[in-house]
Amino acid sequence: MRLVGQMEVLARFQRALLRDLEPTQILRNLLEVATEEGVERAALFLYHPRTRELVGEVASGRGRHYTVSAIALPLYQGGPVQEAFFSESPLKRQEAWLLPVVGEGDFCWADPEGRCTERPRATRATRTLVCPSCHRFAAKGVLSLEGVPQNLVPLLPLLAQLTALALKNGELLAERNQALARLSRHADALSHVMALTREVAKALEPGAVLETLARALVERFGFYRATVALVRGEFLEGHLTVKGGQVYWTEGRSRIRLSLASSPDPMARTARERRSLLVPQEVLPEEVAREAGPNVAYVPVLAEGGGERVLGVLALDHGPGGPPIAEEDLRYVELLAGAAGVAFRNAELFREKTQLSLALAAERERLSEVLEELPDGVVVLFDERGFANGRAREILGLGLEVALEDLPAALAPALEGGRLELSLGGSAYSVRGRRVGEAQLLVLHDISERSRMERALREQVTFTQTLVDLAREALRQRDLGALGEAITLRLRGLFAADEGLLVSEEGGREEVLFATCALPENLPRPNLLERALAQEAPLAVEGLGPGDCALAGALGLRSALVVPFRAGSFRGALLLGFRSERRFSDRLLARFRQVGTLLALVLEKARFLALLEAEEARLKALLEHAQDVVYVLDQEGLVRFVSQSVRPILGYDPEGYKKALIRALDFVYPEDRPQAEALFRELLARPGEVRVAEFRVLHAGGTPIPVSAWGRNLLQDPRVRGVVVTLRDLRPHLEAERVKGEFIAAVSHELRTPLAVIMGLAELLKEEGLSPSAQESVDLILESAFRLKTMVDNLLDTSRLEAGRFEVSKRPTSLGPLLLDLAKSFGGVARLSGVDFRVEVAELPLLEADPDRVVQVVGNLLANAFKFTPPGGEVRLRAFANGKSVVLEVVDTGPGIPKEELPKLFGRFARAGNARARGVSGTGLGLFISKHIVEAHGGRIEVESEEGQGSLFRVILPLYGPDSPG
């Protein structure tokens, strides 16, 4: 895939990751796009700090028809996913890529021994326990991709970064939603508190106060049961219970009667200690635990909001099977209990209006204290006046008392019940307004962090788009200089630099591809470009000194960024210079490092295109001057391309196929057309395999020309999309073979006469009674002459075979005596070579055969066996009848024959590789001739061999040849 395709794939991943901000949907979008882009299986494992597990979803399949399953991997267990979670870079495990998904961090957990600076220091053995608790730990999970197409591999680091950024946005959204939900719950609860406070305040009877309080806790706050006990002297006695919407008055007949001074009951403890208790079910008294929920809240009802006097105690629970009471709920109950205490005191001291006013003022103060503790700014207005908590006063610059006209006009939509976002004092806030009873509640939530992340995301989008634009420019531009100019200008604009310089180096030759300013002919040294190339790492210099870079000094630069790139032997560097000192953030440096990868890709592409154009021109020239004719056919056999060499070799116009449809098989000689059609069908049936055949094609003048056809089906190869057939003119080869055959026959014939004379004279000399040394020389002459005669006979037989004049003279033959005589002749060879020779010739029936030729075959096999069998080995000759056949076998314990060489063993001049390696002499014609002799008898020759285990040659001859009447 070309680079623009890679950038488009990356853009699709980016759009998928930014499509939603909910974490679950982010994961599904990512997995869906991954499988659509060709990944066999994709998984995203997210780290869960509470369980210390990597929990993920695994997607398998293609497109939208994929399946998803969940899996959890404990962090403490070993495995490739856990290893990738602590890695600094992608890991390749078999067919899977494991990409660490990390937020902003320095990867100290990847090498704790070398980078950890915290105490206690982590190690590789303990990092699963220590690192997740560290404030510097930023690993979020692992992205696993199996069966990744090769075009996606360079994008994996960027994909991991995009995934981390998307997850961070999702986390920010979740945090924001949770905060808004909490705020909404707080506002609702405060609304109920304020409403109930007003209701309780209106009640002038103590019983009415307690009933209103208990009913509100059950009906508005969802408690299953609310019980009120009042202090009576030295005891705490039950007063009423609200359960299931019913009020049960228990005064004077309640089971609750506890000593304030000594009772261990939680209700009595609450009254004694004047503080709320949240008691689990398992430690409650048995009679209480049977009917209670997971826990019970005990809240004291204090006179005057926390004075010395305890009026009573509230006991609350959610009943059997209900949820536990949260600390947050307990705070609201405390507020209500405080309000009830004020109201109860008011009822007792109804005639003392001053004290009642003080109690109400104390209650308002307490509510204000609660609001002061909230992390968000809160403004409460009653009609046009109200108050603001400390955070709201800080944000809006207000006093404790607030009037409607004091608020900024920009908050008006929120006061009407809407939501808006605005900037105040350099920070961003989300503002929500709501009416709670008679009050207007305005909540200001700081979203500066979310805004910062959104701004960072926009910057990332701009950066990614610039990379995509550069990739497109690389595809559009074919000139390296123009491409260098486009790269330099775009990156200078992206990083807001004053000057840009792009330098390349290949073969020790340095070249300035583009510069935004005038440069001297030779770049002054030392310079940062050379430093970056030597270190092969980006440089970021925020304050350039006089001796840091002569080039920067010449251009008046105060800060610089330099990134090197390399593509094989082609390398270079980009320098972005700033005339004022700059501070470079980690995010900017991370992006700048990505630029080096892009530069290597796009510049390598430009060089590759230039080389490709030169290669295409060279290939075209080679095809024009080739001695073979190259055709490309479609699956119907129509010509879609033909090389220029068709004109001198076959006489046809190489552009003819462009003028009319031409079927290649129509130009095959009619008698050979079935063979050519069979070759074409075989090529279509076996894509990618090479098939060879020989037939004749018609010259433009009508003459049949013998050719060798080499074909391969490349219809599935996008570069070819056809069946490639190469035709080679065999006329020069056939003529050379004919001349060679005639020469070999003539030379072999001429050698027979002098060989006969040499052998005859040697035999005469042998009978003269010579000295031992002379006798040895004569034996050597005879042996060499006999070996030369065998070679001459083999050459003559080969010549006859090729000329079609090879014949056998068959007659009824008894092979047994002939084989025994042949075995005797090899007895001396066996003794001299130290090989155990065993002969097993059974009673054989008469055979229709040429006895001389059969003995020649067995002699060839025995000669080969003794050549290759080492001293101490064994050679066997076996002969026996098997039905209507005679079987002859020669077995040796030699080095054996490699399996891959067995199919070509009986070819002309064929010799096993281990024979050549051992220096064993031979022409490679013996087995070639033996095969033809056996086949001329209607039989077959077989070989069984394993390297290092010896060999078995088997000759199977029918009792009657193919032409015999029997």
Coordinates of C-alpha atoms in Angstrom, one line a residue, residues 330-534:
L330 CA -25.6 10.4 56.2
R331 CA -24.6 14.0 55.7
Y332 CA -28.0 15.0 54.4
V333 CA -29.7 13.2 57.3
E334 CA -27.4 15.1 59.7
L335 CA -28.6 18.3 58.0
L336 CA -32.2 17.3 58.4
A337 CA -31.6 16.1 62.0
G338 CA -30.1 19.5 62.7
A339 CA -33.1 21.1 61.1
A340 CA -35.4 18.9 63.2
G341 CA -33.5 19.7 66.3
V342 CA -34.0 23.4 65.6
A343 CA -37.7 22.9 64.9
F344 CA -38.1 20.6 68.0
R345 CA -36.4 23.2 70.1
N346 CA -38.6 25.9 68.5
A347 CA -41.7 23.8 69.5
E348 CA -40.5 23.5 73.0
L349 CA -39.6 27.1 73.3
F350 CA -42.4 28.5 71.1
R351 CA -42.8 31.5 73.3
E352 CA -39.1 32.4 73.1
K353 CA -39.1 33.8 69.5
T354 CA -35.6 35.2 69.9
Q355 CA -34.1 31.8 70.5
L356 CA -36.1 30.4 67.6
S357 CA -34.6 33.1 65.3
L358 CA -31.1 32.2 66.6
A359 CA -31.8 28.6 65.8
L360 CA -32.9 29.4 62.3
A361 CA -29.8 31.6 61.8
A362 CA -27.6 28.8 63.0
E363 CA -29.2 26.4 60.6
R364 CA -28.6 28.8 57.7
E365 CA -25.0 29.1 58.8
R366 CA -24.6 25.4 58.8
L367 CA -26.0 25.1 55.3
S368 CA -23.6 27.8 54.2
E369 CA -20.7 25.8 55.7
V370 CA -21.8 22.8 53.7
L371 CA -21.8 24.9 50.5
E372 CA -18.4 26.3 51.4
E373 CA -17.0 22.8 51.3
L374 CA -18.2 22.1 47.8
P375 CA -15.5 22.1 45.1
D376 CA -17.8 23.8 42.7
G377 CA -18.9 27.4 42.8
V378 CA -22.6 27.7 44.0
V379 CA -24.8 30.8 44.0
V380 CA -28.2 30.7 45.7
L381 CA -30.7 33.4 45.0
F382 CA -34.0 34.1 46.7
D383 CA -35.9 36.4 44.3
E384 CA -33.1 38.8 43.5
R385 CA -30.8 38.4 46.5
G386 CA -28.9 35.5 48.0
F387 CA -25.5 34.3 48.9
A388 CA -22.4 32.6 47.2
N389 CA -20.0 30.0 48.6
G390 CA -16.3 30.6 48.7
R391 CA -15.5 29.0 45.3
A392 CA -18.2 31.2 43.6
R393 CA -16.9 34.3 45.3
E394 CA -13.4 33.5 44.1
I395 CA -14.6 32.9 40.5
L396 CA -17.0 35.8 40.2
G397 CA -15.2 38.3 42.5
L398 CA -18.3 38.6 44.8
G399 CA -19.0 39.1 48.4
L400 CA -20.9 36.8 50.7
E401 CA -24.2 38.6 50.0
V402 CA -25.1 38.5 46.4
A403 CA -27.6 40.5 44.3
L404 CA -28.8 39.5 40.9
E405 CA -27.3 42.6 39.3
D406 CA -23.9 41.7 40.7
L407 CA -23.7 38.6 38.4
P408 CA -22.1 38.8 34.9
A409 CA -24.7 39.2 32.2
A410 CA -23.2 36.1 30.5
L411 CA -24.8 34.0 33.2
A412 CA -28.4 35.0 32.3
P413 CA -29.1 31.9 30.1
A414 CA -28.1 29.6 33.0
L415 CA -30.3 31.5 35.4
E416 CA -33.2 30.6 33.1
G417 CA -32.5 26.9 33.6
G418 CA -30.0 26.3 30.8
R419 CA -26.4 25.2 30.5
L420 CA -23.5 27.1 29.0
E421 CA -19.7 27.2 29.0
L422 CA -17.7 30.3 29.3
S423 CA -14.2 31.6 30.3
L424 CA -13.8 33.5 33.5
G425 CA -10.4 34.7 34.9
G426 CA -8.5 32.6 32.4
S427 CA -10.3 29.3 33.3
A428 CA -13.1 27.5 31.5
Y429 CA -16.3 26.7 33.4
S430 CA -19.5 24.8 32.8
V431 CA -22.4 26.6 34.3
R432 CA -25.8 25.1 35.1
G433 CA -28.8 26.8 36.6
R434 CA -31.8 25.2 38.3
R435 CA -34.8 26.4 40.3
V436 CA -35.2 24.6 43.7
G437 CA -38.4 25.7 45.3
E438 CA -38.3 29.4 45.8
A439 CA -34.5 29.5 45.2
Q440 CA -32.4 29.7 42.1
L441 CA -29.3 27.6 42.2
L442 CA -26.3 28.4 40.0
V443 CA -23.4 25.9 39.9
L444 CA -20.1 26.7 38.2
H445 CA -17.9 23.6 37.5
D446 CA -14.2 24.1 36.4
I447 CA -13.7 22.4 33.0
S448 CA -10.2 23.9 32.3
E449 CA -8.6 20.5 32.1
R450 CA -11.2 19.2 29.7
S451 CA -10.8 22.3 27.5
R452 CA -7.1 21.8 27.6
M453 CA -7.5 18.2 26.4
E454 CA -9.9 19.3 23.7
R455 CA -7.4 21.9 22.6
A456 CA -4.6 19.3 22.6
L457 CA -6.9 17.1 20.5
R458 CA -7.5 19.8 18.0
E459 CA -3.7 20.4 17.8
Q460 CA -3.2 16.7 17.3
V461 CA -5.8 16.7 14.5
T462 CA -4.0 19.6 12.8
F463 CA -0.7 17.8 13.2
T464 CA -2.1 14.6 11.8
Q465 CA -3.7 16.4 8.9
T466 CA -0.4 18.0 8.1
L467 CA 1.2 14.6 8.0
V468 CA -1.6 13.4 5.7
D469 CA -1.1 16.4 3.4
L470 CA 2.6 15.7 3.2
A471 CA 1.9 12.1 2.3
R472 CA -0.4 13.2 -0.5
E473 CA 2.3 15.7 -1.6
A474 CA 4.7 12.8 -1.7
L475 CA 2.4 10.9 -4.0
R476 CA 1.8 13.9 -6.2
Q477 CA 5.4 15.1 -6.5
R478 CA 7.9 13.1 -8.5
D479 CA 10.7 15.5 -8.1
L480 CA 12.8 15.2 -5.0
G481 CA 13.6 18.9 -4.9
A482 CA 10.0 20.0 -5.2
L483 CA 9.0 17.5 -2.6
G484 CA 11.8 18.8 -0.2
E485 CA 10.4 22.3 -0.7
A486 CA 6.8 21.3 0.1
I487 CA 8.0 19.3 3.2
T488 CA 10.1 22.2 4.6
L489 CA 7.5 24.9 4.1
R490 CA 4.7 22.9 5.6
L491 CA 6.7 21.8 8.7
R492 CA 8.1 25.3 9.2
G493 CA 4.5 26.6 9.3
L494 CA 3.3 23.7 11.5
F495 CA 6.0 24.4 14.2
A496 CA 5.9 28.2 13.7
A497 CA 9.6 28.3 12.8
D498 CA 11.4 31.2 11.2
E499 CA 13.7 29.2 8.9
G500 CA 13.8 25.6 7.5
L501 CA 16.6 23.6 6.0
L502 CA 16.4 20.0 4.5
V503 CA 19.6 18.3 3.8
S504 CA 20.2 14.8 2.3
E505 CA 23.3 12.6 2.2
E506 CA 24.0 9.5 0.1
G507 CA 27.4 7.9 -0.6
G508 CA 29.2 10.6 1.4
R509 CA 27.8 13.3 -0.8
E510 CA 25.8 16.1 0.9
E511 CA 23.0 18.0 -0.8
V512 CA 20.7 20.8 0.3
L513 CA 17.2 19.7 -0.9
F514 CA 15.6 23.0 0.1
A515 CA 16.3 26.0 2.3
T516 CA 14.1 29.0 3.2
C517 CA 17.1 31.3 3.2
A518 CA 20.3 31.9 1.3
L519 CA 23.1 29.5 2.3
P520 CA 26.9 29.5 1.6
E521 CA 28.1 26.9 -0.9
N522 CA 29.6 24.8 1.8
L523 CA 27.6 24.6 5.1
P524 CA 29.7 25.9 8.0
R525 CA 30.8 23.4 10.6
P526 CA 30.2 22.4 13.3
N527 CA 26.5 22.3 12.9
L528 CA 23.5 20.7 14.4
L529 CA 22.7 18.8 11.2
E530 CA 25.9 16.8 11.5
R531 CA 25.3 16.2 15.2
A532 CA 21.8 14.8 14.6
L533 CA 23.1 12.5 11.8
A534 CA 25.9 11.2 13.9

